[in-house]
């Protein structure tokens, strides 16, 4: 008889532990991190077991990649290339990978996307505090080194050489997307099935957004597209379970001189900042490609840009012109809700 309270206590303990164990299997754990990386607010969300650790590891990896690919950080691969005076420079595997993505977009856009515009960006003052229209002479000199054919990549020795003395690299149009891809790869490798990597509005989604319990079906993630005419607001929402959504805009970095807006995206044919489109959103699986294509379409303008999107398998896009015209590929209009 004396053992009855003990038995009740044991049963109670078993029930509590059991319930706790059961809930840890049926409730989906949600981990979130906010960090400042690549000059922007990065938000990572992962759902499932191991999500916390996966995100902490991923943040470290993203910071490492940034230090390799940045154009400004001394010691980065790009910095060493830009100061090598034409000598071959041994670079990381990641730099070669980014340059390969850049080469692909360069070829498919007939050079509208060209990471050798570094010196031209500098001539306009981007990356410094002195933004102004360059002299014709300064611009011509910077332009003389533009052209991806000036980049010599040697896969075997993992070296890169800038052949022309004026050539400078700037990976700003593709590196963020690449780092977003790598972050997602890192998260997935840690067995997380649902995640969002959001680098200041440049987003990659996998597995949708799960509910609270394992039996709930995941819903689509709603990715906001910034309003180019009032960047605090949203222009549209794109719904996806599995894709990257990246936006290039003339409002992201620019200066004004004599009432003219000069943006940070350069037309490699003229050396002048682009005009016409104010924002381009690209949806496709790979963020690095989406990033490159978005920048390229800003350069190509609405007709050529839309042609490129329509001819590229698995690529959808939305173009917004300076005079507020909105143009979408067919697939894009099926997943996009314009809010204004
Ligand atoms: P995004 O915000 O992805 O459009 O990238 C813009 C950045 O890409 C700029 O800040 C430059 O670093 C770089 N960039 C500018 N013009 C070009 C171009 N024509 N091709 C490749 N990269 C460019
Ligand atoms: Mg880009």
mmCIF file of N, CA and C and ligand atoms in Angstrom, residues 71-72 102 106 109 111-118 121 126 146 169-177 202 246-250 252-253 263-269 272-274 280 290-296 298-299, ligand 1:
data_model
loop_
_atom_site.group_PDB
_atom_site.id
_atom_site.type_symbol
_atom_site.label_atom_id
_atom_site.label_comp_id
_atom_site.label_asym_id
_atom_site.label_seq_id
_atom_site.Cartn_x
_atom_site.Cartn_y
_atom_site.Cartn_z
ATOM 1 N N UNK A 71 35.051 44.244 -52.463
ATOM 2 C CA UNK A 71 36.020 44.993 -53.273
ATOM 3 C C UNK A 71 36.848 45.942 -52.402
ATOM 4 N N UNK A 72 36.357 46.240 -51.215
ATOM 5 C CA UNK A 72 36.972 47.303 -50.411
ATOM 6 C C UNK A 72 37.859 46.795 -49.286
ATOM 7 N N UNK A 102 29.481 35.165 -63.177
ATOM 8 C CA UNK A 102 29.584 36.472 -63.841
ATOM 9 C C UNK A 102 29.847 36.295 -65.339
ATOM 10 N N UNK A 106 27.491 37.570 -68.320
ATOM 11 C CA UNK A 106 28.156 38.446 -69.306
ATOM 12 C C UNK A 106 27.863 37.950 -70.722
ATOM 13 N N UNK A 109 24.155 38.198 -71.817
ATOM 14 C CA UNK A 109 23.602 39.556 -71.911
ATOM 15 C C UNK A 109 24.428 40.423 -72.862
ATOM 16 N N UNK A 111 27.346 41.331 -72.644
ATOM 17 C CA UNK A 111 28.211 42.272 -71.935
ATOM 18 C C UNK A 111 27.499 43.357 -71.147
ATOM 19 N N UNK A 112 26.156 43.300 -71.060
ATOM 20 C CA UNK A 112 25.450 44.288 -70.232
ATOM 21 C C UNK A 112 25.853 44.100 -68.775
ATOM 22 N N UNK A 113 26.035 42.847 -68.386
ATOM 23 C CA UNK A 113 26.558 42.557 -67.046
ATOM 24 C C UNK A 113 28.054 42.309 -67.184
ATOM 25 N N UNK A 114 28.841 43.156 -66.555
ATOM 26 C CA UNK A 114 30.288 43.047 -66.715
ATOM 27 C C UNK A 114 30.982 43.512 -65.427
ATOM 28 N N UNK A 115 31.562 42.547 -64.713
ATOM 29 C CA UNK A 115 32.166 42.875 -63.411
ATOM 30 C C UNK A 115 33.487 43.646 -63.547
ATOM 31 N N UNK A 116 33.893 43.946 -64.785
ATOM 32 C CA UNK A 116 35.114 44.746 -64.954
ATOM 33 C C UNK A 116 34.822 46.252 -64.979
ATOM 34 N N UNK A 117 33.627 46.642 -64.565
ATOM 35 C CA UNK A 117 33.312 48.078 -64.515
ATOM 36 C C UNK A 117 33.864 48.764 -63.255
ATOM 37 N N UNK A 118 34.692 48.072 -62.503
ATOM 38 C CA UNK A 118 35.208 48.610 -61.235
ATOM 39 C C UNK A 118 35.809 50.006 -61.335
ATOM 40 N N UNK A 121 33.109 52.659 -61.941
ATOM 41 C CA UNK A 121 32.386 52.978 -60.694
ATOM 42 C C UNK A 121 33.221 53.935 -59.853
ATOM 43 N N UNK A 126 31.692 56.083 -56.794
ATOM 44 C CA UNK A 126 30.988 55.080 -55.990
ATOM 45 C C UNK A 126 32.000 54.313 -55.144
ATOM 46 N N UNK A 146 37.562 48.142 -69.397
ATOM 47 C CA UNK A 146 36.304 47.403 -69.259
ATOM 48 C C UNK A 146 36.210 46.301 -70.312
ATOM 49 N N UNK A 169 38.039 44.925 -60.902
ATOM 50 C CA UNK A 169 36.840 44.113 -60.688
ATOM 51 C C UNK A 169 35.938 44.721 -59.621
ATOM 52 N N UNK A 170 34.647 44.517 -59.789
ATOM 53 C CA UNK A 170 33.684 44.838 -58.744
ATOM 54 C C UNK A 170 32.595 43.772 -58.809
ATOM 55 N N UNK A 171 32.520 42.972 -57.772
ATOM 56 C CA UNK A 171 31.564 41.858 -57.779
ATOM 57 C C UNK A 171 30.230 42.232 -57.127
ATOM 58 N N UNK A 172 30.039 43.539 -56.882
ATOM 59 C CA UNK A 172 28.840 44.020 -56.184
ATOM 60 C C UNK A 172 27.521 43.612 -56.827
ATOM 61 N N UNK A 173 27.538 43.305 -58.114
ATOM 62 C CA UNK A 173 26.285 42.953 -58.794
ATOM 63 C C UNK A 173 25.934 41.483 -58.718
ATOM 64 N N UNK A 174 26.799 40.669 -58.126
ATOM 65 C CA UNK A 174 26.546 39.218 -58.112
ATOM 66 C C UNK A 174 26.932 38.550 -56.793
ATOM 67 N N UNK A 175 27.827 39.177 -56.028
ATOM 68 C CA UNK A 175 28.370 38.508 -54.836
ATOM 69 C C UNK A 175 27.309 38.294 -53.754
ATOM 70 N N UNK A 176 26.411 39.261 -53.616
ATOM 71 C CA UNK A 176 25.395 39.115 -52.566
ATOM 72 C C UNK A 176 24.530 37.881 -52.839
ATOM 73 N N UNK A 177 24.117 37.740 -54.097
ATOM 74 C CA UNK A 177 23.324 36.569 -54.476
ATOM 75 C C UNK A 177 24.093 35.285 -54.240
ATOM 76 N N UNK A 202 16.911 40.859 -50.752
ATOM 77 C CA UNK A 202 17.335 39.830 -51.705
ATOM 78 C C UNK A 202 17.212 38.494 -50.988
ATOM 79 N N UNK A 246 15.309 38.458 -56.249
ATOM 80 C CA UNK A 246 16.303 39.513 -56.065
ATOM 81 C C UNK A 246 15.932 40.758 -56.849
ATOM 82 N N UNK A 247 16.191 41.895 -56.248
ATOM 83 C CA UNK A 247 15.820 43.157 -56.882
ATOM 84 C C UNK A 247 17.025 44.083 -57.017
ATOM 85 N N UNK A 248 17.143 44.684 -58.206
ATOM 86 C CA UNK A 248 18.112 45.759 -58.430
ATOM 87 C C UNK A 248 17.332 47.038 -58.570
ATOM 88 N N UNK A 249 17.842 48.121 -58.012
ATOM 89 C CA UNK A 249 17.103 49.365 -58.159
ATOM 90 C C UNK A 249 18.026 50.560 -58.262
ATOM 91 N N UNK A 250 17.540 51.604 -58.955
ATOM 92 C CA UNK A 250 18.377 52.809 -59.097
ATOM 93 C C UNK A 250 18.360 53.648 -57.828
ATOM 94 N N UNK A 252 18.894 52.391 -54.816
ATOM 95 C CA UNK A 252 19.683 51.760 -53.759
ATOM 96 C C UNK A 252 20.923 52.578 -53.404
ATOM 97 N N UNK A 253 21.584 53.052 -54.447
ATOM 98 C CA UNK A 253 22.749 53.928 -54.239
ATOM 99 C C UNK A 253 22.810 54.876 -55.409
ATOM 100 N N UNK A 263 22.868 56.720 -60.868
ATOM 101 C CA UNK A 263 22.804 55.540 -60.023
ATOM 102 C C UNK A 263 24.068 54.682 -60.142
ATOM 103 N N UNK A 264 24.154 53.689 -59.279
ATOM 104 C CA UNK A 264 25.376 52.869 -59.156
ATOM 105 C C UNK A 264 25.477 51.742 -60.172
ATOM 106 N N UNK A 265 24.505 51.654 -61.090
ATOM 107 C CA UNK A 265 24.587 50.616 -62.118
ATOM 108 C C UNK A 265 25.032 51.265 -63.422
ATOM 109 N N UNK A 266 26.144 50.739 -63.949
ATOM 110 C CA UNK A 266 26.831 51.371 -65.074
ATOM 111 C C UNK A 266 26.544 50.615 -66.364
ATOM 112 N N UNK A 267 26.259 51.348 -67.429
ATOM 113 C CA UNK A 267 26.175 50.723 -68.741
ATOM 114 C C UNK A 267 27.595 50.548 -69.256
ATOM 115 N N UNK A 268 28.080 49.301 -69.370
ATOM 116 C CA UNK A 268 29.488 49.089 -69.738
ATOM 117 C C UNK A 268 29.842 49.592 -71.136
ATOM 118 N N UNK A 269 28.812 49.848 -71.964
ATOM 119 C CA UNK A 269 29.095 50.344 -73.313
ATOM 120 C C UNK A 269 29.381 51.832 -73.316
ATOM 121 N N UNK A 272 28.272 55.285 -68.517
ATOM 122 C CA UNK A 272 27.317 56.129 -67.801
ATOM 123 C C UNK A 272 26.321 55.306 -66.976
ATOM 124 N N UNK A 273 25.880 55.854 -65.861
ATOM 125 C CA UNK A 273 24.832 55.190 -65.083
ATOM 126 C C UNK A 273 23.581 54.991 -65.926
ATOM 127 N N UNK A 274 22.873 53.891 -65.668
ATOM 128 C CA UNK A 274 21.723 53.543 -66.495
ATOM 129 C C UNK A 274 20.541 54.470 -66.220
ATOM 130 N N UNK A 280 14.214 46.288 -61.042
ATOM 131 C CA UNK A 280 14.040 45.000 -61.721
ATOM 132 C C UNK A 280 14.076 43.902 -60.666
ATOM 133 N N UNK A 290 20.087 35.232 -60.345
ATOM 134 C CA UNK A 290 19.048 36.258 -60.233
ATOM 135 C C UNK A 290 19.697 37.631 -60.032
ATOM 136 N N UNK A 291 20.719 37.675 -59.194
ATOM 137 C CA UNK A 291 21.419 38.923 -58.896
ATOM 138 C C UNK A 291 22.046 39.514 -60.168
ATOM 139 N N UNK A 292 22.806 38.675 -60.868
ATOM 140 C CA UNK A 292 23.456 39.127 -62.098
ATOM 141 C C UNK A 292 22.443 39.558 -63.139
ATOM 142 N N UNK A 293 21.385 38.755 -63.305
ATOM 143 C CA UNK A 293 20.384 39.065 -64.333
ATOM 144 C C UNK A 293 19.656 40.377 -63.996
ATOM 145 N N UNK A 294 19.332 40.579 -62.712
ATOM 146 C CA UNK A 294 18.624 41.808 -62.321
ATOM 147 C C UNK A 294 19.461 43.042 -62.682
ATOM 148 N N UNK A 295 20.740 42.989 -62.362
ATOM 149 C CA UNK A 295 21.626 44.114 -62.694
ATOM 150 C C UNK A 295 21.699 44.294 -64.210
ATOM 151 N N UNK A 296 21.825 43.167 -64.929
ATOM 152 C CA UNK A 296 21.922 43.232 -66.392
ATOM 153 C C UNK A 296 20.674 43.848 -67.011
ATOM 154 N N UNK A 298 18.634 45.964 -65.716
ATOM 155 C CA UNK A 298 18.677 47.414 -65.475
ATOM 156 C C UNK A 298 19.447 48.107 -66.599
ATOM 157 N N UNK A 299 20.518 47.453 -67.064
ATOM 158 C CA UNK A 299 21.358 48.016 -68.129
ATOM 159 C C UNK A 299 20.653 47.884 -69.483
HETATM 160 P P1 LIG B 1 22.765 45.189 -57.845
HETATM 161 O O1 LIG B 1 22.294 45.906 -56.640
HETATM 162 O O2 LIG B 1 22.773 43.714 -57.731
HETATM 163 O O3 LIG B 1 22.110 45.663 -59.096
HETATM 164 O O4 LIG B 1 24.294 45.511 -58.017
HETATM 165 C C1 LIG B 1 24.750 46.797 -58.282
HETATM 166 C C2 LIG B 1 26.231 46.785 -58.155
HETATM 167 O O5 LIG B 1 26.797 46.040 -59.229
HETATM 168 C C3 LIG B 1 26.867 48.128 -58.223
HETATM 169 O O6 LIG B 1 26.891 48.751 -56.949
HETATM 170 C C4 LIG B 1 28.255 47.799 -58.729
HETATM 171 O O7 LIG B 1 29.036 47.320 -57.653
HETATM 172 C C5 LIG B 1 28.005 46.643 -59.680
HETATM 173 N N1 LIG B 1 27.757 47.017 -61.073
HETATM 174 C C6 LIG B 1 27.375 48.226 -61.575
HETATM 175 N N2 LIG B 1 27.170 48.151 -62.900
HETATM 176 C C7 LIG B 1 27.436 46.877 -63.267
HETATM 177 C C8 LIG B 1 27.400 46.167 -64.503
HETATM 178 N N3 LIG B 1 27.053 46.756 -65.663
HETATM 179 N N4 LIG B 1 27.741 44.856 -64.491
HETATM 180 C C9 LIG B 1 28.093 44.242 -63.347
HETATM 181 N N5 LIG B 1 28.130 44.844 -62.153
HETATM 182 C C10 LIG B 1 27.802 46.147 -62.103
#
